[in-house]
Amino acid sequence: MSKATVIGLGKSGVAAARLLKREGWEVELSDRNTSETLLEQQQELAAEQITVKLGQSLELNGANLPQLIVVSPGVPWDIPVLVEARQLGIETIGEMELAWRNLQSLPWVGITGTNGKTTTTALIAAIFQAAELNAPACGNIGYAACEVALSQRGKRAGGAGEAGEAFDNSSLLTPHSSLDWVIAEVSSYQIESSSSLAPRIGVWTTFTPDHLSRHKTLENYYNIKAKLLRQSELQVFNGDDAYLSQLGLSAWPDAYWTSVKGKDFLISEKGFYIEDGWVVEKLTATSTPEPIVKVSSLRMVGEHNQQNLLMAVATARLAGINRDAIARAVREFPGVAHRLEHICTWEGIDFINDSKATNYDAAEVGLASVNSPAILIAGGEAKAGDDTAWLAQIQTKAAAVLLIGSAAPAFAKRLREVGYHTYHIMETMERAVPKSAELAKQYQAPVVLLSPACASFDQYPNFEVRGDRFRHLCLAWAGGWKPAKVELPELENSSQESIVQSR
């Protein structure tokens, strides 16, 4: 029996291990972490004859080497053991590539980009589903790609074998029919570890510096993203993105470009644009432009969401979906959790969760999209990047900034350097939320916005948990409990407080 090793005991890794087991591999799953939850998963997988090694990293020594290594998205592609594996001739792929190999008979939409890809992916999936296509969102959103592959394999195989009986999530993926399309949000990490992934339609939302601690240079980051589009049969680009539009037709001569600014700003003679409040389609250089859907049908605010709408509609039309299904899906689309998500309104103040804004560019867009003046909660684990435009947006729209997480002192210093002094170092979300309500009253600000411009890993496992904590605190505040204040030592330009819940 051939041996496969899966690195990373997350949702993607577990799905990959189960898929490999069903294919007849001897499977070992390793994770350098250990916790009560992981120990429970270890026991569950052991019952499916999948070996799980916790608290240790993969080592390639001895005669019993694996023939295949599958890497979860969060595992860096260039760690020494993976470099060694490739040198030894061991096939090393990502979880997304494994899913593709099982589902490549189906048409895929692959969406990538620095920002905007989650909203665009969710909207594309909603439109396809409104057209009665079975097209689940997966990858960086929704299901792990291998979960989708596993459910379809279960249908074809009838769930045979012990591993199949132990796990079958096909009921989550429309139990009465097989898939029509796969709608995959694909991160740079997943592209990097996918050699043959080739979507029917590739979508590139935006491109700004991000993840450079992993990819080292902007050129490397660009080339990884570009790989997905080059391997796509049809390509859709955000023509309003400064970096992508600069490359334009010279780099992507056959792509469908989009622009919220109108037909005159289309980079090519075919594409999708906004005119007189409508999304307009022009499929060839000689075709007559056709209105598809009213922009006002989309409930989400901000020009960036109009860009997302254009790319989603372009994808749907290239897939042959009719206007009625598009209009219905756009009209009913609720938006995406953690991306400008309205949590509640308390005494006329809207609390908005933009926890997914994990870099300066996304946070700038988030702040630009809300009413001003706003009370901004920012901070976390800082990333490399250019903060200039974000700081300018703060100066224009933020009545006050509350800083949390490990980045707080550095952010405070940057705010002082640009002459902005209405900030408070709060350290934690528990302190920031009640303070934000107090300041919103003081400044008559209509919005409290969590838009961190940072990763979450200093205080939370991921941006979802951070956003969920913000949601819980906001709803608790609106529901009636008020925190008591315990004064802490005053820091420079801060009003730092400890919060104790009281009713």
Short mmCIF file of N, CA and C in Angstrom, two decimals, residues 209-376:
data_model
loop_
_atom_site.label_atom_id
_atom_site.label_comp_id
_atom_site.label_asym_id
_atom_site.label_seq_id
_atom_site.Cartn_x
_atom_site.Cartn_y
_atom_site.Cartn_z
N PRO A 209 0.87 44.73 -2.05
CA PRO A 209 1.82 43.95 -1.25
C PRO A 209 1.16 43.30 -0.05
N ASP A 210 1.37 42.00 0.12
CA ASP A 210 0.85 41.25 1.26
C ASP A 210 1.62 39.94 1.32
N HIS A 211 1.64 39.33 2.49
CA HIS A 211 2.28 38.02 2.69
C HIS A 211 3.76 38.03 2.27
N LEU A 212 4.41 39.20 2.33
CA LEU A 212 5.80 39.25 1.86
C LEU A 212 6.75 38.55 2.82
N SER A 213 6.33 38.37 4.08
CA SER A 213 7.16 37.60 5.01
C SER A 213 7.30 36.16 4.53
N ARG A 214 6.32 35.69 3.77
CA ARG A 214 6.38 34.33 3.22
C ARG A 214 6.93 34.32 1.81
N HIS A 215 6.48 35.25 0.96
CA HIS A 215 6.84 35.21 -0.46
C HIS A 215 8.10 36.04 -0.79
N LYS A 216 8.58 36.79 0.17
CA LYS A 216 9.86 37.53 0.08
C LYS A 216 9.81 38.77 -0.80
N THR A 217 9.39 38.65 -2.04
CA THR A 217 9.39 39.82 -2.92
C THR A 217 8.02 39.98 -3.58
N LEU A 218 7.74 41.21 -4.01
CA LEU A 218 6.48 41.47 -4.70
C LEU A 218 6.42 40.69 -6.01
N GLU A 219 7.56 40.55 -6.66
CA GLU A 219 7.61 39.81 -7.92
C GLU A 219 7.21 38.34 -7.72
N ASN A 220 7.74 37.73 -6.65
CA ASN A 220 7.37 36.34 -6.35
C ASN A 220 5.86 36.23 -6.10
N TYR A 221 5.35 37.16 -5.30
CA TYR A 221 3.93 37.16 -4.96
C TYR A 221 3.07 37.31 -6.22
N TYR A 222 3.46 38.22 -7.09
CA TYR A 222 2.74 38.42 -8.35
C TYR A 222 2.77 37.16 -9.21
N ASN A 223 3.93 36.56 -9.36
CA ASN A 223 4.07 35.40 -10.24
C ASN A 223 3.25 34.21 -9.74
N ILE A 224 3.14 34.08 -8.42
CA ILE A 224 2.31 33.00 -7.87
C ILE A 224 0.85 33.23 -8.25
N LYS A 225 0.36 34.46 -8.04
CA LYS A 225 -1.03 34.77 -8.41
C LYS A 225 -1.24 34.58 -9.92
N ALA A 226 -0.30 35.08 -10.70
CA ALA A 226 -0.43 35.03 -12.16
C ALA A 226 -0.50 33.59 -12.67
N LYS A 227 0.14 32.68 -11.97
CA LYS A 227 0.15 31.28 -12.38
C LYS A 227 -1.27 30.73 -12.50
N LEU A 228 -2.14 31.07 -11.54
CA LEU A 228 -3.52 30.58 -11.59
C LEU A 228 -4.24 31.12 -12.82
N LEU A 229 -4.04 32.40 -13.12
CA LEU A 229 -4.72 33.01 -14.26
C LEU A 229 -4.19 32.48 -15.58
N ARG A 230 -2.88 32.25 -15.65
CA ARG A 230 -2.30 31.72 -16.88
C ARG A 230 -2.84 30.33 -17.19
N GLN A 231 -3.17 29.58 -16.15
CA GLN A 231 -3.67 28.22 -16.35
C GLN A 231 -5.19 28.17 -16.47
N SER A 232 -5.85 29.35 -16.45
CA SER A 232 -7.30 29.41 -16.58
C SER A 232 -7.68 29.60 -18.05
N GLU A 233 -8.76 28.97 -18.46
CA GLU A 233 -9.21 29.06 -19.85
C GLU A 233 -9.71 30.47 -20.17
N LEU A 234 -10.50 31.06 -19.26
CA LEU A 234 -11.00 32.43 -19.39
C LEU A 234 -10.53 33.23 -18.19
N GLN A 235 -10.29 34.53 -18.40
CA GLN A 235 -9.72 35.36 -17.33
C GLN A 235 -10.54 36.62 -17.15
N VAL A 236 -10.81 36.95 -15.87
CA VAL A 236 -11.52 38.18 -15.51
C VAL A 236 -10.63 38.98 -14.57
N PHE A 237 -10.43 40.28 -14.92
CA PHE A 237 -9.55 41.14 -14.12
C PHE A 237 -10.29 42.39 -13.66
N ASN A 238 -9.93 42.84 -12.46
CA ASN A 238 -10.39 44.13 -11.97
C ASN A 238 -9.55 45.22 -12.65
N GLY A 239 -10.14 45.89 -13.63
CA GLY A 239 -9.41 46.91 -14.37
C GLY A 239 -9.21 48.20 -13.62
N ASP A 240 -9.84 48.33 -12.43
CA ASP A 240 -9.65 49.52 -11.61
C ASP A 240 -8.49 49.37 -10.63
N ASP A 241 -7.90 48.18 -10.57
CA ASP A 241 -6.76 47.97 -9.70
C ASP A 241 -5.52 48.60 -10.32
N ALA A 242 -4.83 49.42 -9.54
CA ALA A 242 -3.72 50.20 -10.09
C ALA A 242 -2.62 49.31 -10.67
N TYR A 243 -2.26 48.26 -9.96
CA TYR A 243 -1.16 47.40 -10.41
C TYR A 243 -1.56 46.59 -11.64
N LEU A 244 -2.73 45.96 -11.58
CA LEU A 244 -3.16 45.11 -12.68
C LEU A 244 -3.43 45.91 -13.95
N SER A 245 -4.03 47.09 -13.79
CA SER A 245 -4.34 47.91 -14.97
C SER A 245 -3.09 48.43 -15.64
N GLN A 246 -2.04 48.64 -14.86
CA GLN A 246 -0.77 49.11 -15.43
C GLN A 246 -0.16 48.04 -16.35
N LEU A 247 -0.35 46.77 -15.99
CA LEU A 247 0.15 45.68 -16.84
C LEU A 247 -0.72 45.53 -18.08
N GLY A 248 -2.05 45.57 -17.85
CA GLY A 248 -3.02 45.65 -18.93
C GLY A 248 -2.89 44.58 -20.00
N LEU A 249 -3.16 45.02 -21.24
CA LEU A 249 -3.22 44.10 -22.38
C LEU A 249 -1.86 43.50 -22.73
N SER A 250 -0.79 44.19 -22.38
CA SER A 250 0.53 43.66 -22.71
C SER A 250 0.78 42.34 -21.99
N ALA A 251 0.25 42.23 -20.76
CA ALA A 251 0.43 40.99 -19.99
C ALA A 251 -0.73 40.03 -20.17
N TRP A 252 -1.94 40.58 -20.37
CA TRP A 252 -3.15 39.76 -20.40
C TRP A 252 -4.02 40.17 -21.59
N PRO A 253 -3.61 39.86 -22.80
CA PRO A 253 -4.30 40.38 -23.99
C PRO A 253 -5.69 39.81 -24.22
N ASP A 254 -5.98 38.62 -23.67
CA ASP A 254 -7.27 37.97 -23.95
C ASP A 254 -8.25 38.06 -22.79
N ALA A 255 -7.89 38.81 -21.75
CA ALA A 255 -8.72 38.85 -20.54
C ALA A 255 -9.97 39.71 -20.74
N TYR A 256 -10.97 39.46 -19.91
CA TYR A 256 -12.14 40.34 -19.78
C TYR A 256 -11.86 41.28 -18.61
N TRP A 257 -11.84 42.58 -18.91
CA TRP A 257 -11.53 43.59 -17.90
C TRP A 257 -12.82 44.24 -17.41
N THR A 258 -12.78 44.80 -16.21
CA THR A 258 -13.94 45.47 -15.64
C THR A 258 -13.57 46.88 -15.19
N SER A 259 -14.56 47.76 -15.09
CA SER A 259 -14.33 49.10 -14.54
C SER A 259 -15.63 49.69 -14.04
N VAL A 260 -15.58 50.21 -12.82
CA VAL A 260 -16.74 50.93 -12.27
C VAL A 260 -16.85 52.32 -12.88
N LYS A 261 -15.82 52.76 -13.61
CA LYS A 261 -15.77 54.15 -14.11
C LYS A 261 -16.42 54.32 -15.47
N GLY A 262 -16.80 53.21 -16.11
CA GLY A 262 -17.49 53.32 -17.39
C GLY A 262 -16.72 52.74 -18.55
N LYS A 263 -17.39 52.72 -19.70
CA LYS A 263 -16.85 52.09 -20.90
C LYS A 263 -15.53 52.70 -21.34
N ASP A 264 -15.38 54.01 -21.19
CA ASP A 264 -14.16 54.68 -21.65
C ASP A 264 -12.93 54.24 -20.87
N PHE A 265 -13.16 53.61 -19.70
CA PHE A 265 -12.03 53.18 -18.87
C PHE A 265 -11.74 51.69 -19.01
N LEU A 266 -12.47 51.00 -19.87
CA LEU A 266 -12.17 49.59 -20.11
C LEU A 266 -10.80 49.47 -20.77
N ILE A 267 -10.00 48.55 -20.30
CA ILE A 267 -8.64 48.39 -20.82
C ILE A 267 -8.66 47.74 -22.20
N SER A 268 -9.64 46.87 -22.44
CA SER A 268 -9.74 46.22 -23.74
C SER A 268 -11.09 46.56 -24.38
N GLU A 269 -11.35 46.00 -25.53
CA GLU A 269 -12.60 46.28 -26.22
C GLU A 269 -13.71 45.31 -25.80
N LYS A 270 -13.43 44.47 -24.82
CA LYS A 270 -14.47 43.60 -24.27
C LYS A 270 -14.34 43.61 -22.75
N GLY A 271 -15.49 43.48 -22.09
CA GLY A 271 -15.45 43.49 -20.64
C GLY A 271 -16.78 43.89 -20.05
N PHE A 272 -16.75 44.31 -18.80
CA PHE A 272 -17.95 44.66 -18.04
C PHE A 272 -17.70 45.97 -17.31
N TYR A 273 -18.67 46.87 -17.37
CA TYR A 273 -18.47 48.19 -16.77
C TYR A 273 -19.81 48.71 -16.25
N ILE A 274 -19.74 49.81 -15.51
CA ILE A 274 -20.95 50.43 -14.97
C ILE A 274 -21.27 51.68 -15.79
N GLU A 275 -22.53 51.79 -16.18
CA GLU A 275 -22.99 52.96 -16.93
C GLU A 275 -24.46 53.23 -16.58
N ASP A 276 -24.75 54.45 -16.21
CA ASP A 276 -26.12 54.86 -15.86
C ASP A 276 -26.74 53.94 -14.81
N GLY A 277 -25.91 53.52 -13.84
CA GLY A 277 -26.43 52.72 -12.74
C GLY A 277 -26.62 51.24 -13.04
N TRP A 278 -26.13 50.79 -14.20
CA TRP A 278 -26.26 49.38 -14.60
C TRP A 278 -24.89 48.74 -14.79
N VAL A 279 -24.81 47.44 -14.50
CA VAL A 279 -23.67 46.64 -14.96
C VAL A 279 -23.92 46.30 -16.42
N VAL A 280 -22.98 46.69 -17.28
CA VAL A 280 -23.13 46.52 -18.73
C VAL A 280 -22.10 45.51 -19.23
N GLU A 281 -22.56 44.65 -20.14
CA GLU A 281 -21.72 43.59 -20.70
C GLU A 281 -21.36 43.91 -22.15
N LYS A 282 -20.08 43.74 -22.48
CA LYS A 282 -19.63 43.84 -23.88
C LYS A 282 -18.67 42.68 -24.11
N LEU A 283 -19.19 41.62 -24.72
CA LEU A 283 -18.46 40.36 -24.78
C LEU A 283 -17.41 40.29 -25.88
N THR A 284 -17.57 41.10 -26.93
CA THR A 284 -16.57 41.14 -28.00
C THR A 284 -16.38 42.59 -28.44
N ALA A 285 -15.35 42.79 -29.25
CA ALA A 285 -15.06 44.15 -29.73
C ALA A 285 -16.20 44.71 -30.56
N THR A 286 -16.98 43.84 -31.22
CA THR A 286 -18.02 44.31 -32.13
C THR A 286 -19.44 44.13 -31.58
N SER A 287 -19.58 43.49 -30.42
CA SER A 287 -20.93 43.23 -29.89
C SER A 287 -21.55 44.49 -29.31
N THR A 288 -22.87 44.53 -29.30
CA THR A 288 -23.61 45.65 -28.72
C THR A 288 -23.62 45.53 -27.21
N PRO A 289 -23.31 46.60 -26.46
CA PRO A 289 -23.36 46.54 -25.00
C PRO A 289 -24.76 46.21 -24.50
N GLU A 290 -24.85 45.37 -23.46
CA GLU A 290 -26.14 44.96 -22.92
C GLU A 290 -26.17 45.18 -21.42
N PRO A 291 -27.22 45.86 -20.90
CA PRO A 291 -27.35 46.00 -19.44
C PRO A 291 -27.75 44.66 -18.82
N ILE A 292 -27.14 44.33 -17.69
CA ILE A 292 -27.37 43.02 -17.06
C ILE A 292 -28.12 43.16 -15.74
N VAL A 293 -27.66 44.03 -14.84
CA VAL A 293 -28.28 44.14 -13.52
C VAL A 293 -28.04 45.55 -12.99
N LYS A 294 -29.01 46.07 -12.23
CA LYS A 294 -28.85 47.38 -11.61
C LYS A 294 -27.84 47.31 -10.46
N VAL A 295 -26.95 48.27 -10.42
CA VAL A 295 -25.95 48.32 -9.35
C VAL A 295 -26.64 48.49 -8.00
N SER A 296 -27.73 49.24 -7.97
CA SER A 296 -28.45 49.51 -6.71
C SER A 296 -29.06 48.25 -6.11
N SER A 297 -29.12 47.14 -6.88
CA SER A 297 -29.65 45.88 -6.34
C SER A 297 -28.74 45.33 -5.24
N LEU A 298 -27.46 45.68 -5.29
CA LEU A 298 -26.51 45.18 -4.30
C LEU A 298 -26.61 46.00 -3.02
N ARG A 299 -26.83 45.33 -1.90
CA ARG A 299 -27.03 46.04 -0.63
C ARG A 299 -25.71 46.49 0.01
N MET A 300 -24.60 45.98 -0.45
CA MET A 300 -23.32 46.28 0.18
C MET A 300 -22.79 47.63 -0.30
N VAL A 301 -22.16 48.36 0.62
CA VAL A 301 -21.70 49.71 0.32
C VAL A 301 -20.28 49.69 -0.22
N GLY A 302 -19.89 50.80 -0.86
CA GLY A 302 -18.50 51.00 -1.26
C GLY A 302 -18.22 50.68 -2.72
N GLU A 303 -17.34 51.50 -3.31
CA GLU A 303 -16.95 51.29 -4.70
C GLU A 303 -16.30 49.93 -4.89
N HIS A 304 -15.55 49.48 -3.87
CA HIS A 304 -14.88 48.18 -4.00
C HIS A 304 -15.89 47.04 -4.16
N ASN A 305 -17.07 47.19 -3.56
CA ASN A 305 -18.09 46.16 -3.72
C ASN A 305 -18.74 46.23 -5.10
N GLN A 306 -18.74 47.40 -5.72
CA GLN A 306 -19.17 47.49 -7.11
C GLN A 306 -18.17 46.79 -8.03
N GLN A 307 -16.88 46.89 -7.69
CA GLN A 307 -15.87 46.14 -8.44
C GLN A 307 -16.09 44.63 -8.28
N ASN A 308 -16.36 44.21 -7.04
CA ASN A 308 -16.64 42.80 -6.80
C ASN A 308 -17.87 42.34 -7.58
N LEU A 309 -18.89 43.19 -7.62
CA LEU A 309 -20.11 42.88 -8.37
C LEU A 309 -19.80 42.68 -9.86
N LEU A 310 -19.01 43.59 -10.43
CA LEU A 310 -18.65 43.47 -11.84
C LEU A 310 -17.96 42.14 -12.14
N MET A 311 -17.01 41.76 -11.30
CA MET A 311 -16.28 40.51 -11.54
C MET A 311 -17.18 39.29 -11.38
N ALA A 312 -18.10 39.36 -10.41
CA ALA A 312 -19.02 38.24 -10.21
C ALA A 312 -19.98 38.10 -11.38
N VAL A 313 -20.51 39.23 -11.85
CA VAL A 313 -21.43 39.20 -13.00
C VAL A 313 -20.69 38.72 -14.25
N ALA A 314 -19.47 39.19 -14.44
CA ALA A 314 -18.67 38.75 -15.59
C ALA A 314 -18.50 37.23 -15.58
N THR A 315 -18.16 36.71 -14.42
CA THR A 315 -17.97 35.26 -14.29
C THR A 315 -19.26 34.51 -14.61
N ALA A 316 -20.37 35.00 -14.06
CA ALA A 316 -21.65 34.34 -14.29
C ALA A 316 -22.04 34.35 -15.76
N ARG A 317 -21.84 35.48 -16.42
CA ARG A 317 -22.20 35.57 -17.84
C ARG A 317 -21.31 34.68 -18.70
N LEU A 318 -20.03 34.62 -18.37
CA LEU A 318 -19.12 33.74 -19.11
C LEU A 318 -19.48 32.27 -18.90
N ALA A 319 -20.15 31.98 -17.78
CA ALA A 319 -20.62 30.61 -17.52
C ALA A 319 -22.01 30.36 -18.10
N GLY A 320 -22.59 31.38 -18.75
CA GLY A 320 -23.87 31.20 -19.41
C GLY A 320 -25.09 31.39 -18.55
N ILE A 321 -24.96 32.08 -17.42
CA ILE A 321 -26.09 32.28 -16.50
C ILE A 321 -26.93 33.47 -16.94
N ASN A 322 -28.25 33.34 -16.86
CA ASN A 322 -29.14 34.38 -17.38
C ASN A 322 -29.30 35.56 -16.43
N ARG A 323 -29.83 36.65 -16.95
CA ARG A 323 -29.96 37.90 -16.19
C ARG A 323 -30.87 37.76 -14.97
N ASP A 324 -31.94 37.01 -15.10
CA ASP A 324 -32.91 36.89 -14.01
C ASP A 324 -32.26 36.26 -12.78
N ALA A 325 -31.51 35.20 -12.97
CA ALA A 325 -30.83 34.55 -11.85
C ALA A 325 -29.80 35.49 -11.22
N ILE A 326 -29.08 36.24 -12.07
CA ILE A 326 -28.09 37.20 -11.56
C ILE A 326 -28.78 38.26 -10.72
N ALA A 327 -29.85 38.84 -11.26
CA ALA A 327 -30.55 39.91 -10.54
C ALA A 327 -31.10 39.42 -9.21
N ARG A 328 -31.67 38.22 -9.19
CA ARG A 328 -32.24 37.67 -7.96
C ARG A 328 -31.15 37.44 -6.91
N ALA A 329 -30.03 36.87 -7.33
CA ALA A 329 -28.94 36.59 -6.39
C ALA A 329 -28.34 37.87 -5.84
N VAL A 330 -28.12 38.85 -6.70
CA VAL A 330 -27.52 40.12 -6.26
C VAL A 330 -28.45 40.83 -5.27
N ARG A 331 -29.74 40.82 -5.57
CA ARG A 331 -30.73 41.49 -4.73
C ARG A 331 -30.79 40.86 -3.33
N GLU A 332 -30.61 39.54 -3.26
CA GLU A 332 -30.76 38.83 -1.99
C GLU A 332 -29.44 38.61 -1.27
N PHE A 333 -28.33 38.98 -1.89
CA PHE A 333 -27.01 38.68 -1.30
C PHE A 333 -26.80 39.47 -0.01
N PRO A 334 -26.54 38.80 1.12
CA PRO A 334 -26.44 39.50 2.40
C PRO A 334 -25.07 40.08 2.72
N GLY A 335 -24.09 39.72 1.93
CA GLY A 335 -22.72 40.14 2.26
C GLY A 335 -21.97 38.99 2.93
N VAL A 336 -20.77 39.28 3.38
CA VAL A 336 -19.87 38.26 3.93
C VAL A 336 -19.56 38.60 5.38
N ALA A 337 -19.61 37.59 6.24
CA ALA A 337 -19.24 37.81 7.64
C ALA A 337 -17.82 38.34 7.73
N HIS A 338 -17.61 39.27 8.62
CA HIS A 338 -16.29 39.86 8.92
C HIS A 338 -15.80 40.82 7.85
N ARG A 339 -16.61 41.11 6.85
CA ARG A 339 -16.21 42.10 5.83
C ARG A 339 -17.30 43.16 5.77
N LEU A 340 -17.09 44.26 6.49
CA LEU A 340 -18.08 45.35 6.59
C LEU A 340 -19.45 44.79 6.98
N GLU A 341 -19.44 43.90 7.95
CA GLU A 341 -20.65 43.23 8.42
C GLU A 341 -21.33 44.08 9.50
N HIS A 342 -22.56 44.45 9.24
CA HIS A 342 -23.31 45.24 10.23
C HIS A 342 -23.71 44.34 11.38
N ILE A 343 -23.27 44.69 12.60
CA ILE A 343 -23.55 43.86 13.78
C ILE A 343 -24.85 44.30 14.46
N CYS A 344 -24.94 45.57 14.79
CA CYS A 344 -26.12 46.07 15.49
C CYS A 344 -26.10 47.59 15.46
N THR A 345 -27.21 48.18 15.85
CA THR A 345 -27.30 49.63 16.02
C THR A 345 -27.70 49.91 17.47
N TRP A 346 -26.90 50.70 18.14
CA TRP A 346 -27.16 51.05 19.55
C TRP A 346 -27.22 52.57 19.65
N GLU A 347 -28.38 53.06 20.04
CA GLU A 347 -28.60 54.51 20.21
C GLU A 347 -28.12 55.29 18.99
N GLY A 348 -28.48 54.76 17.80
CA GLY A 348 -28.16 55.44 16.55
C GLY A 348 -26.76 55.22 16.03
N ILE A 349 -25.98 54.40 16.72
CA ILE A 349 -24.59 54.14 16.31
C ILE A 349 -24.51 52.74 15.72
N ASP A 350 -24.02 52.63 14.48
CA ASP A 350 -23.85 51.33 13.82
C ASP A 350 -22.50 50.73 14.20
N PHE A 351 -22.51 49.47 14.62
CA PHE A 351 -21.28 48.74 14.93
C PHE A 351 -21.00 47.79 13.76
N ILE A 352 -19.85 47.94 13.13
CA ILE A 352 -19.54 47.23 11.89
C ILE A 352 -18.25 46.42 12.06
N ASN A 353 -18.34 45.15 11.68
CA ASN A 353 -17.24 44.20 11.82
C ASN A 353 -16.52 44.03 10.49
N ASP A 354 -15.29 44.52 10.43
CA ASP A 354 -14.45 44.39 9.24
C ASP A 354 -13.17 43.65 9.60
N SER A 355 -13.32 42.61 10.41
CA SER A 355 -12.15 41.89 10.92
C SER A 355 -11.31 41.29 9.81
N LYS A 356 -11.91 41.05 8.66
CA LYS A 356 -11.17 40.45 7.54
C LYS A 356 -10.18 41.43 6.91
N ALA A 357 -10.25 42.71 7.30
CA ALA A 357 -9.30 43.69 6.80
C ALA A 357 -7.97 43.49 7.53
N THR A 358 -7.15 42.58 7.01
CA THR A 358 -5.93 42.19 7.71
C THR A 358 -4.68 42.87 7.16
N ASN A 359 -4.87 43.87 6.28
CA ASN A 359 -3.73 44.64 5.80
C ASN A 359 -4.17 46.09 5.59
N TYR A 360 -3.22 46.97 5.31
CA TYR A 360 -3.51 48.41 5.21
C TYR A 360 -4.49 48.72 4.09
N ASP A 361 -4.34 48.06 2.96
CA ASP A 361 -5.20 48.38 1.82
C ASP A 361 -6.66 48.03 2.11
N ALA A 362 -6.88 46.84 2.69
CA ALA A 362 -8.24 46.44 3.03
C ALA A 362 -8.84 47.35 4.08
N ALA A 363 -8.04 47.75 5.05
CA ALA A 363 -8.54 48.63 6.11
C ALA A 363 -8.83 50.03 5.58
N GLU A 364 -8.04 50.48 4.62
CA GLU A 364 -8.32 51.78 3.99
C GLU A 364 -9.67 51.74 3.28
N VAL A 365 -9.92 50.66 2.55
CA VAL A 365 -11.20 50.49 1.84
C VAL A 365 -12.35 50.43 2.84
N GLY A 366 -12.15 49.71 3.94
CA GLY A 366 -13.20 49.61 4.95
C GLY A 366 -13.58 50.96 5.53
N LEU A 367 -12.59 51.76 5.88
CA LEU A 367 -12.85 53.07 6.46
C LEU A 367 -13.48 54.01 5.43
N ALA A 368 -13.05 53.88 4.18
CA ALA A 368 -13.61 54.73 3.12
C ALA A 368 -15.07 54.40 2.85
N SER A 369 -15.50 53.19 3.22
CA SER A 369 -16.85 52.73 2.87
C SER A 369 -17.92 53.11 3.89
N VAL A 370 -17.53 53.56 5.08
CA VAL A 370 -18.52 53.85 6.12
C VAL A 370 -18.74 55.36 6.25
N ASN A 371 -19.85 55.72 6.90
CA ASN A 371 -20.13 57.13 7.15
C ASN A 371 -19.13 57.71 8.15
N SER A 372 -18.89 58.98 8.04
CA SER A 372 -17.96 59.63 8.95
C SER A 372 -18.68 60.71 9.75
N PRO A 373 -18.12 61.11 10.89
CA PRO A 373 -16.88 60.58 11.48
C PRO A 373 -17.11 59.20 12.08
N ALA A 374 -16.07 58.38 12.05
CA ALA A 374 -16.16 57.02 12.59
C ALA A 374 -15.20 56.86 13.75
N ILE A 375 -15.55 55.96 14.66
CA ILE A 375 -14.63 55.51 15.69
C ILE A 375 -14.01 54.21 15.19
N LEU A 376 -12.71 54.21 15.01
CA LEU A 376 -12.01 53.06 14.43
C LEU A 376 -11.30 52.25 15.50
#
